[in-house]
Short mmCIF file of C-alpha atoms and ligand atoms in Angstrom, two decimals:
data_model
loop_
_atom_site.label_atom_id
_atom_site.label_comp_id
_atom_site.label_asym_id
_atom_site.label_seq_id
_atom_site.Cartn_x
_atom_site.Cartn_y
_atom_site.Cartn_z
CA UNK X 1 -183.36 236.53 85.96
CA UNK X 2 -180.84 238.82 87.25
CA UNK X 3 -182.57 241.45 89.91
CA UNK X 4 -180.49 244.29 88.21
CA UNK X 5 -181.09 243.24 84.60
CA UNK X 6 -183.82 245.08 82.56
CA UNK X 7 -184.12 242.23 79.99
CA UNK X 8 -184.47 238.61 80.01
CA UNK X 9 -180.33 237.93 78.39
CA UNK X 10 -178.31 236.45 81.35
CA UNK X 11 -174.60 237.99 81.63
CA UNK X 12 -173.11 235.33 79.90
CA UNK X 13 -172.82 237.58 76.95
CA UNK X 14 -173.56 234.80 74.51
CA UNK X 15 -174.42 234.46 71.31
CA UNK X 16 -177.83 235.69 70.44
CA UNK X 17 -177.13 239.00 72.76
CA UNK X 18 -176.15 242.33 71.57
CA UNK X 19 -172.68 242.07 73.29
CA UNK X 20 -172.30 238.53 71.59
CA UNK X 21 -173.15 240.25 68.48
CA UNK X 22 -170.79 243.30 68.55
CA UNK X 23 -167.75 240.98 70.34
CA UNK X 24 -168.19 238.48 67.02
CA UNK X 25 -167.92 241.22 64.63
CA UNK X 26 -164.80 243.23 66.62
CA UNK X 27 -163.04 239.97 66.40
CA UNK X 28 -163.19 240.40 62.70
CA UNK X 29 -161.63 243.69 62.33
CA UNK X 30 -159.82 244.48 65.96
CA UNK X 31 -157.41 242.16 67.51
CA UNK X 32 -159.02 240.05 70.06
CA UNK X 33 -161.86 242.09 69.46
CA UNK X 34 -160.89 244.87 72.06
CA UNK X 35 -158.84 247.72 72.51
CA UNK X 36 -157.44 247.19 75.65
CA UNK X 37 -156.87 243.47 76.32
CA UNK X 38 -158.13 243.39 79.90
CA UNK X 39 -161.57 244.23 78.39
CA UNK X 40 -161.53 240.99 76.31
CA UNK X 41 -162.47 239.08 80.01
CA UNK X 42 -160.04 235.88 79.30
CA UNK X 43 -159.24 236.10 82.62
CA UNK X 44 -162.64 234.99 83.74
CA UNK X 45 -163.50 232.67 80.84
CA UNK X 46 -166.60 234.18 79.02
CA UNK X 47 -167.02 236.92 76.39
CA UNK X 48 -166.90 240.46 77.18
CA UNK X 49 -169.91 243.17 77.88
CA UNK X 50 -170.19 245.47 75.33
CA UNK X 51 -171.27 248.70 77.52
CA UNK X 52 -173.90 251.23 76.30
CA UNK X 53 -173.51 253.69 78.87
CA UNK X 54 -172.84 254.34 82.31
CA UNK X 55 -174.12 256.65 85.12
CA UNK X 56 -173.32 257.60 88.38
CA UNK X 57 -172.53 253.98 89.78
CA UNK X 58 -174.08 252.23 87.28
CA UNK X 59 -173.47 250.67 83.72
CA UNK X 60 -175.79 249.54 81.24
CA UNK X 61 -174.52 246.84 78.53
CA UNK X 62 -175.68 246.74 75.01
CA UNK X 63 -178.17 244.42 76.40
CA UNK X 64 -179.97 246.95 78.46
CA UNK X 65 -178.51 244.99 81.50
CA UNK X 66 -177.89 247.27 84.34
CA UNK X 67 -174.75 246.35 86.57
CA UNK X 68 -173.20 248.53 89.76
CA UNK X 69 -169.86 248.92 88.44
CA UNK X 70 -166.52 248.69 90.52
CA UNK X 71 -164.34 249.45 87.57
CA UNK X 72 -165.16 253.12 87.15
CA UNK X 73 -163.18 252.99 83.63
CA UNK X 74 -160.48 251.48 85.86
CA UNK X 75 -159.84 255.01 88.07
CA UNK X 76 -161.12 258.05 86.33
CA UNK X 77 -164.86 257.88 87.48
CA UNK X 78 -163.89 258.74 91.08
CA UNK X 79 -167.02 260.95 90.93
CA UNK X 80 -169.27 258.37 89.37
CA UNK X 81 -169.58 258.07 85.48
CA UNK X 82 -171.47 260.91 83.61
CA UNK X 83 -171.19 263.80 86.51
CA UNK X 84 -172.89 266.66 85.53
CA UNK X 85 -169.93 268.70 86.46
CA UNK X 86 -167.59 267.23 84.22
CA UNK X 87 -170.28 266.66 81.29
CA UNK X 88 -171.09 270.30 81.26
CA UNK X 89 -167.63 271.20 81.49
CA UNK X 90 -166.99 268.69 78.02
CA UNK X 91 -169.98 270.13 75.91
CA UNK X 92 -168.99 274.00 76.81
CA UNK X 93 -165.21 273.63 75.79
CA UNK X 94 -166.73 271.28 72.85
CA UNK X 95 -168.69 274.47 71.68
CA UNK X 96 -165.04 276.33 71.13
CA UNK X 97 -163.53 273.98 69.09
CA UNK X 98 -161.96 270.28 69.87
CA UNK X 99 -158.07 270.62 68.87
CA UNK X 100 -156.24 273.45 68.00
CA UNK X 101 -152.93 272.31 67.79
CA UNK X 102 -151.26 275.65 69.61
CA UNK X 103 -151.51 276.50 73.17
CA UNK X 104 -154.01 276.78 75.12
CA UNK X 105 -155.37 278.57 78.69
CA UNK X 106 -157.09 275.47 79.70
CA UNK X 107 -153.34 274.13 79.86
CA UNK X 108 -152.42 276.83 81.87
CA UNK X 109 -155.12 276.41 84.21
CA UNK X 110 -154.80 272.66 84.36
CA UNK X 111 -150.96 272.89 85.40
CA UNK X 112 -151.81 275.46 88.01
CA UNK X 113 -154.36 273.37 89.42
CA UNK X 114 -151.67 269.84 89.56
CA UNK X 115 -148.82 271.86 90.98
CA UNK X 116 -151.22 273.50 93.79
CA UNK X 117 -152.43 269.98 94.46
CA UNK X 118 -149.46 268.19 94.34
CA UNK X 119 -146.42 269.03 96.88
CA UNK X 120 -143.72 267.50 94.80
CA UNK X 121 -144.76 269.00 91.50
CA UNK X 122 -142.89 272.61 90.40
CA UNK X 123 -143.67 271.58 86.73
CA UNK X 124 -145.77 269.42 84.46
CA UNK X 125 -146.13 268.29 81.25
CA UNK X 126 -149.66 267.16 79.40
CA UNK X 127 -149.57 263.95 77.58
CA UNK X 128 -152.25 261.55 76.64
CA UNK X 129 -152.21 258.53 78.99
CA UNK X 130 -150.21 257.12 82.02
CA UNK X 131 -148.07 255.04 79.41
CA UNK X 132 -146.91 258.15 77.85
CA UNK X 133 -146.23 259.70 81.29
CA UNK X 134 -143.96 256.99 82.41
CA UNK X 135 -142.25 256.60 79.87
CA UNK X 136 -141.58 260.12 79.03
CA UNK X 137 -140.44 260.60 82.98
CA UNK X 138 -138.13 257.76 82.34
CA UNK X 139 -136.40 259.36 79.25
CA UNK X 140 -136.27 262.67 81.31
CA UNK X 141 -134.55 260.90 84.39
CA UNK X 142 -131.81 259.47 81.70
CA UNK X 143 -131.22 262.70 80.36
CA UNK X 144 -130.95 264.43 83.41
CA UNK X 145 -128.54 261.53 85.20
CA UNK X 146 -126.76 260.66 82.08
CA UNK X 147 -127.50 256.94 82.86
CA UNK X 148 -129.42 254.34 81.28
CA UNK X 149 -130.31 251.74 83.49
CA UNK X 150 -133.70 251.69 85.43
CA UNK X 151 -135.12 250.02 88.19
CA UNK X 152 -138.89 248.69 88.45
CA UNK X 153 -140.78 246.07 90.38
CA UNK X 154 -142.04 242.68 89.97
CA UNK X 155 -145.72 243.16 89.32
CA UNK X 156 -146.46 246.77 88.96
CA UNK X 157 -147.69 248.08 85.71
CA UNK X 158 -146.47 251.22 84.04
CA UNK X 159 -148.53 251.18 80.38
CA UNK X 160 -147.09 249.58 77.50
CA UNK X 161 -143.73 251.05 76.78
CA UNK X 162 -141.17 248.67 75.72
CA UNK X 163 -138.63 249.39 78.68
CA UNK X 164 -141.31 249.00 81.12
CA UNK X 165 -142.91 245.42 79.54
CA UNK X 166 -139.85 243.32 80.69
CA UNK X 167 -139.98 240.71 83.57
CA UNK X 168 -137.33 239.94 86.44
CA UNK X 169 -134.32 238.08 84.65
CA UNK X 170 -133.65 234.22 86.04
CA UNK X 171 -132.77 235.92 89.35
CA UNK X 172 -133.51 239.21 90.47
CA UNK X 173 -130.00 240.33 90.11
CA UNK X 174 -130.00 239.36 86.60
CA UNK X 175 -130.94 241.84 83.30
CA UNK X 176 -134.58 241.67 82.52
CA UNK X 177 -136.09 239.58 79.52
CA UNK X 178 -138.87 241.10 77.34
CA UNK X 179 -142.45 240.31 78.70
CA UNK X 180 -144.23 240.90 75.48
CA UNK X 181 -143.00 239.39 71.64
CA UNK X 182 -141.75 242.38 70.05
CA UNK X 183 -139.73 243.96 72.58
CA UNK X 184 -136.07 243.60 71.83
CA UNK X 185 -133.68 241.86 74.24
CA UNK X 186 -131.47 245.05 73.67
CA UNK X 187 -133.94 247.16 75.17
CA UNK X 188 -134.99 245.17 78.17
CA UNK X 189 -131.12 244.59 79.26
CA UNK X 190 -131.16 248.52 80.38
CA UNK X 191 -134.14 247.46 82.74
CA UNK X 192 -133.53 245.99 86.09
CA UNK X 193 -136.27 243.97 88.14
CA UNK X 194 -136.52 244.13 92.13
CA UNK X 195 -138.96 242.60 94.05
CA UNK X 196 -142.06 244.72 95.97
CA UNK X 197 -141.42 245.71 99.00
CA UNK X 198 -138.32 244.29 99.34
CA UNK X 199 -135.77 246.70 99.80
CA UNK X 200 -132.41 244.69 99.81
CA UNK X 201 -133.20 243.77 96.22
CA UNK X 202 -133.07 247.34 95.07
CA UNK X 203 -130.38 247.71 97.46
CA UNK X 204 -128.47 244.83 95.82
CA UNK X 205 -129.49 246.46 92.44
CA UNK X 206 -127.92 249.57 93.34
CA UNK X 207 -124.20 247.50 94.59
CA UNK X 208 -124.05 245.91 91.62
CA UNK X 209 -124.94 248.95 88.98
CA UNK X 210 -123.20 251.88 90.78
CA UNK X 211 -123.30 255.04 88.63
CA UNK X 212 -125.61 253.20 86.31
CA UNK X 213 -129.19 253.46 87.38
CA UNK X 214 -130.85 256.13 86.33
CA UNK X 215 -134.16 256.21 88.73
CA UNK X 216 -136.22 253.76 90.20
CA UNK X 217 -139.99 253.66 88.85
CA UNK X 218 -142.67 252.44 91.46
CA UNK X 219 -146.31 252.29 92.33
CA UNK X 220 -146.43 253.77 95.65
CA UNK X 221 -149.31 251.74 96.32
CA UNK X 222 -149.27 248.44 93.81
CA UNK X 223 -152.28 248.38 92.29
CA UNK X 224 -152.03 245.81 89.15
CA UNK X 225 -150.73 242.47 90.91
CA UNK X 226 -154.10 243.63 93.07
CA UNK X 227 -154.15 246.20 95.48
CA UNK X 228 -150.60 245.25 97.12
CA UNK X 229 -149.76 248.11 100.32
CA UNK X 230 -146.15 249.05 100.81
CA UNK X 231 -144.88 247.73 103.96
CA UNK X 232 -143.75 250.53 106.55
CA UNK X 233 -140.32 251.76 105.45
CA UNK X 234 -140.34 250.55 102.03
CA UNK X 235 -141.10 253.94 100.35
CA UNK X 236 -138.67 255.81 102.78
CA UNK X 237 -136.37 253.45 101.99
CA UNK X 238 -136.72 253.93 98.51
CA UNK X 239 -136.66 257.45 98.78
CA UNK X 240 -133.22 257.22 100.83
CA UNK X 241 -131.33 254.32 98.32
CA UNK X 242 -132.05 256.77 95.23
CA UNK X 243 -130.95 260.17 97.27
CA UNK X 244 -127.55 258.05 98.06
CA UNK X 245 -127.20 256.71 94.32
CA UNK X 246 -127.73 260.17 92.99
CA UNK X 247 -130.47 257.98 91.11
CA UNK X 248 -134.14 259.63 91.01
CA UNK X 249 -137.45 258.40 92.49
CA UNK X 250 -140.17 258.51 90.08
CA UNK X 251 -143.65 257.26 91.70
CA UNK X 252 -146.54 256.16 89.25
CA UNK X 253 -149.56 257.74 90.69
CA UNK X 254 -151.80 256.98 87.16
CA UNK X 255 -154.07 255.00 89.98
CA UNK X 256 -153.47 256.96 93.52
CA UNK X 257 -153.12 260.33 91.89
CA UNK X 258 -155.96 261.82 93.07
CA UNK X 259 -157.44 258.93 94.35
CA UNK X 260 -155.91 258.34 97.63
CA UNK X 261 -156.22 262.09 98.60
CA UNK X 262 -155.67 265.47 96.78
CA UNK X 263 -151.86 265.39 96.80
CA UNK X 264 -151.83 261.22 96.06
CA UNK X 265 -149.84 258.78 97.88
CA UNK X 266 -146.90 261.16 97.87
CA UNK X 267 -148.55 263.09 100.25
CA UNK X 268 -150.56 260.12 102.09
CA UNK X 269 -147.17 258.78 102.69
CA UNK X 270 -145.03 262.15 103.31
CA UNK X 271 -142.36 261.08 100.51
CA UNK X 272 -141.28 263.63 97.69
CA UNK X 273 -140.39 261.59 94.94
CA UNK X 274 -138.36 263.46 91.63
CA UNK X 275 -140.30 262.76 89.27
CA UNK X 276 -144.31 261.93 89.59
CA UNK X 277 -146.87 260.30 86.59
CA UNK X 278 -150.57 260.91 86.82
CA UNK X 279 -153.44 259.72 84.63
CA UNK X 280 -157.06 258.87 84.99
CA UNK X 281 -158.38 260.82 87.42
CA UNK X 282 -156.60 263.59 86.00
CA UNK X 283 -158.93 263.44 82.63
CA UNK X 284 -162.04 263.14 84.44
CA UNK X 285 -162.71 260.17 81.69
CA UNK X 286 -160.86 261.94 78.82
CA UNK X 287 -157.78 260.55 77.53
CA UNK X 288 -155.19 262.07 79.81
CA UNK X 289 -151.76 261.44 81.14
CA UNK X 290 -148.93 264.18 82.83
CA UNK X 291 -145.85 264.17 84.26
CA UNK X 292 -143.63 266.53 86.35
CA UNK X 293 -141.57 267.19 89.61
CA UNK X 294 -138.92 268.97 90.03
CA UNK X 295 -138.09 272.03 88.18
CA UNK X 296 -134.52 271.32 87.30
CA UNK X 297 -135.41 267.77 86.12
CA UNK X 298 -138.53 269.39 84.10
CA UNK X 299 -136.43 271.87 82.30
CA UNK X 300 -134.47 269.39 80.14
CA UNK X 301 -137.67 268.69 78.56
CA UNK X 302 -137.85 269.93 75.01
CA UNK X 303 -138.42 272.92 74.22
CA UNK X 304 -136.71 274.45 77.70
CA UNK X 305 -134.44 271.61 77.34
CA UNK X 306 -132.66 268.60 75.45
CA UNK X 307 -135.07 265.93 76.14
CA UNK X 308 -137.77 265.46 73.24
CA UNK X 309 -141.10 264.39 73.90
CA UNK X 310 -144.22 265.85 72.02
CA UNK X 311 -147.53 265.18 71.41
CA UNK X 312 -150.43 266.36 68.68
CA UNK X 313 -153.03 265.95 71.69
CA UNK X 314 -151.22 266.54 74.53
CA UNK X 315 -153.36 269.20 76.38
CA UNK X 316 -156.30 269.07 74.46
CA UNK X 317 -158.40 271.68 75.50
CA UNK X 318 -161.69 269.79 75.90
CA UNK X 319 -159.85 266.55 77.91
CA UNK X 320 -158.38 269.49 79.93
CA UNK X 321 -161.72 270.71 80.58
CA UNK X 322 -162.87 267.04 81.86
CA UNK X 323 -159.72 267.35 84.32
CA UNK X 324 -160.17 270.48 85.67
CA UNK X 325 -163.87 270.20 86.32
CA UNK X 326 -162.91 266.79 88.12
CA UNK X 327 -160.15 267.77 89.96
CA UNK X 328 -161.75 271.32 90.80
CA UNK X 329 -164.90 269.61 92.23
CA UNK X 330 -162.75 267.37 94.06
CA UNK X 331 -160.39 270.38 95.62
CA UNK X 332 -163.56 272.47 96.33
CA UNK X 333 -165.54 268.95 98.41
CA UNK X 334 -162.43 267.56 100.19
CA UNK X 335 -165.02 265.60 102.21
CA UNK X 336 -165.46 263.32 99.60
CA UNK X 337 -162.40 261.52 100.58
CA UNK X 338 -163.38 260.15 103.77
CA UNK X 339 -167.02 259.38 102.59
CA UNK X 340 -165.27 257.37 100.10
CA UNK X 341 -163.13 255.54 102.13
CA UNK X 342 -166.06 254.94 104.18
CA UNK X 343 -167.75 253.68 101.43
CA UNK X 344 -165.03 250.98 100.90
CA UNK X 345 -164.85 250.17 104.24
CA UNK X 346 -168.32 248.98 104.39
CA UNK X 347 -167.67 247.06 101.15
CA UNK X 348 -164.79 245.40 101.86
CA UNK X 349 -165.52 244.56 105.74
CA UNK X 350 -168.89 243.08 104.22
CA UNK X 351 -167.17 240.86 101.83
CA UNK X 352 -164.59 239.77 104.07
CA UNK X 353 -167.41 238.72 107.04
CA UNK X 354 -169.49 236.93 103.83
CA UNK X 355 -166.22 234.73 102.96
CA UNK X 356 -165.55 233.97 106.59
CA UNK X 357 -168.84 232.88 107.01
CA UNK X 358 -168.83 230.77 103.89
CA UNK X 359 -165.60 229.31 104.90
CA UNK X 360 -163.80 231.19 101.89
CA UNK X 361 -160.09 231.38 101.88
CA UNK X 362 -159.66 235.25 100.47
CA UNK X 363 -157.47 238.37 102.01
CA UNK X 364 -158.67 241.52 101.09
CA UNK X 365 -156.19 244.30 101.03
CA UNK X 366 -157.53 247.89 100.69
CA UNK X 367 -156.80 251.44 100.71
CA UNK X 368 -158.68 254.26 100.26
CA UNK X 369 -161.58 253.59 97.88
CA UNK X 370 -159.69 250.69 96.26
CA UNK X 371 -158.90 247.35 97.12
CA UNK X 372 -158.69 243.36 96.31
CA UNK X 373 -159.87 240.48 96.97
CA UNK X 374 -157.66 237.71 96.64
CA UNK X 375 -158.62 234.07 96.42
CA UNK X 376 -155.69 233.01 98.71
CA UNK X 377 -155.45 232.63 102.31
CA UNK X 378 -151.95 233.92 102.77
CA UNK X 379 -150.97 237.42 103.16
CA UNK X 380 -150.14 239.42 99.63
CA UNK X 381 -147.51 241.52 99.81
CA UNK X 382 -145.81 241.07 96.36
CA UNK X 383 -146.08 239.46 93.03
CA UNK X 384 -144.93 235.94 94.38
CA UNK X 385 -147.80 235.87 97.23
CA UNK X 386 -150.14 237.69 94.80
CA UNK X 387 -149.83 234.41 92.41
CA UNK X 388 -150.46 232.28 94.87
CA UNK X 389 -154.05 233.85 94.49
CA UNK X 390 -156.78 231.11 92.80
CA UNK X 391 -157.50 232.96 89.71
CA UNK X 392 -159.98 230.43 88.59
CA UNK X 393 -161.98 230.71 91.81
CA UNK X 394 -162.00 234.19 91.56
CA UNK X 395 -163.45 233.84 87.53
CA UNK X 396 -166.14 231.75 89.25
CA UNK X 397 -166.76 234.58 91.96
CA UNK X 398 -166.54 237.34 89.12
CA UNK X 399 -169.08 235.73 86.79
CA UNK X 400 -171.50 234.64 89.94
CA UNK X 401 -171.38 238.47 90.99
CA UNK X 402 -172.24 239.94 87.42
CA UNK X 403 -175.46 237.37 87.34
CA UNK X 404 -176.67 239.07 90.31
CA UNK X 405 -175.71 242.68 88.33
CA UNK X 406 -172.62 243.40 89.69
CA UNK X 407 -169.64 244.36 87.58
CA UNK X 408 -166.33 244.29 88.97
CA UNK X 409 -162.72 243.84 87.66
CA UNK X 410 -162.62 240.74 84.92
CA UNK X 411 -159.00 239.68 86.39
CA UNK X 412 -157.84 238.76 89.89
CA UNK X 413 -154.99 241.03 89.32
CA UNK X 414 -156.98 244.67 89.12
CA UNK X 415 -158.52 246.76 91.90
CA UNK X 416 -162.09 247.55 92.76
CA UNK X 417 -162.73 251.45 92.79
CA UNK X 418 -164.93 253.14 94.51
CA UNK X 419 -166.92 255.89 93.19
CA UNK X 420 -168.95 259.03 95.27
CA UNK X 421 -171.70 257.72 93.48
CA UNK X 422 -171.97 254.34 95.63
CA UNK X 423 -173.90 254.75 98.62
CA UNK X 424 -175.18 252.10 101.10
CA UNK X 425 -177.62 251.07 98.56
CA UNK X 426 -175.18 249.69 96.36
CA UNK X 427 -172.97 248.11 99.12
CA UNK X 428 -176.09 246.46 100.38
CA UNK X 429 -177.24 244.96 96.94
CA UNK X 430 -173.68 244.00 96.57
CA UNK X 431 -173.15 242.41 99.44
CA UNK X 432 -176.48 240.61 99.18
CA UNK X 433 -175.80 239.77 95.93
CA UNK X 434 -172.45 238.17 97.53
CA UNK X 435 -174.22 236.32 100.39
CA UNK X 436 -176.56 234.66 98.13
CA UNK X 437 -173.73 232.18 97.07
CA UNK X 438 -170.46 234.19 95.81
CA UNK X 439 -168.29 232.37 97.97
CA UNK X 440 -170.06 229.11 97.67
CA UNK X 441 -167.12 226.70 96.23
P1 KE4 H 501 -152.42 254.30 80.11
O1 KE4 H 501 -151.48 254.13 79.33
O2 KE4 H 501 -153.63 252.61 80.14
O3 KE4 H 501 -153.65 255.16 80.46
O4 KE4 H 501 -151.87 254.22 81.80
C1 KE4 H 501 -151.13 252.97 82.10
C2 KE4 H 501 -150.90 253.01 83.55
C3 KE4 H 501 -149.79 253.21 84.10
N1 KE4 H 501 -149.46 253.09 85.13
C4 KE4 H 501 -150.57 252.73 85.94
C5 KE4 H 501 -150.30 252.85 87.59
C6 KE4 H 501 -151.68 251.84 85.65
O5 KE4 H 501 -152.66 251.27 86.45
C7 KE4 H 501 -151.70 252.01 84.20
C8 KE4 H 501 -153.08 251.39 83.54
N2 KE4 H 501 -154.12 250.84 84.50
C9 KE4 H 501 -154.98 249.52 83.63
C10 KE4 H 501 -155.34 249.18 84.52
N3 KE4 H 501 -154.93 247.99 85.61
C11 KE4 H 501 -155.74 250.19 82.25
C12 KE4 H 501 -156.13 248.98 82.16
C13 KE4 H 501 -156.50 248.76 80.59
O6 KE4 H 501 -154.93 248.47 80.39
O7 KE4 H 501 -157.20 248.95 79.78
#
């Protein structure tokens, strides 16, 4: 019987549970039974949980099992789930109607908020997801520079638009290949792939493709190969290479934006990208993305300029209300960020100590209130080193902790997220659960 569970059912999600029944039906109606692949729990070799509700640092599944949640909806729930300030703003906005297909004051308030908090943001356009934000930012970069090629980094994820679902060609200098069925070779050809934390791999691409590269897009702190921090000089080096080559530097801050501080990674590292992309936290849990940057660049976007981009629900008033409430709360309570970091330090330091006591080979990368535990004994600084992690060992760790009522990313190459609702109580419960056997071979 799991200490945090309210019911006899175990976390296996096997048949006989509500999650199991929902999954069985979902698989007949939805590809893989889920609306986003990572939710299928395939990397951790077990059927997925179907979540019924969430509050603060906890989620409850369809069988009534309660978990301490370290996914936080992949980042949006930085205040904790179902925060009253966000919930009440959504309920209030919904009273006035859900969507008008016309401009609203809420969009002006959101744009004012974002541009006031993020130094390099002079203008911003709202969209409905991080994917839309990065896809649109790349189109604007191509429109602004008149160039076709873009550079991304192996291991960085920027959503599922065709140009970004590519992987390195045979050598890093060759053109990229599609990383998904359905992405055309022609589309992939305009994407070049460099190695994260390897400036030489970028300068070689600029050398080989002089005058052809419109933009370099990067997660300023990578969080989709697990958390990987930028090496000293990496981001400033990218800034210099882009400036020298007349290419735009795009920071994908869908995870880091308002996570690493009110100004995001660009403020933390003191780098001014030409364009920035946001999502997750700025929607407070509702579907919201945004891209923005220098005025001269953003004035290229329709109807102000020739780069077309549109969206029926872009700037949706209810979604704006959620984002404005959450961002406003973060702005008015900046003490949240050091508190988040303190909680994250307690968690990751504790995990590292237990791993060491148990003789488990794992590496922890963390920054601010995100981090990853890699099952490897070598430093993780790019995709190649991340891929050395033992994913089977991670799966065993994930399932052991789930059984103890601790819900973490159901895949090694993701991040753990801490919210303002996680207290020492949750950290102690997590570390106790971990010490009870998570690192046993
Ligand atoms: P969305 O289209 O999922 O809103 O955002 C895409 C995206 C863009 N940029 C970064 C840095 C991202 O991390 C993401 C999406 N993050 C994943 C988690 N690694 C979302 C989870 C999922 O795909 O279900």
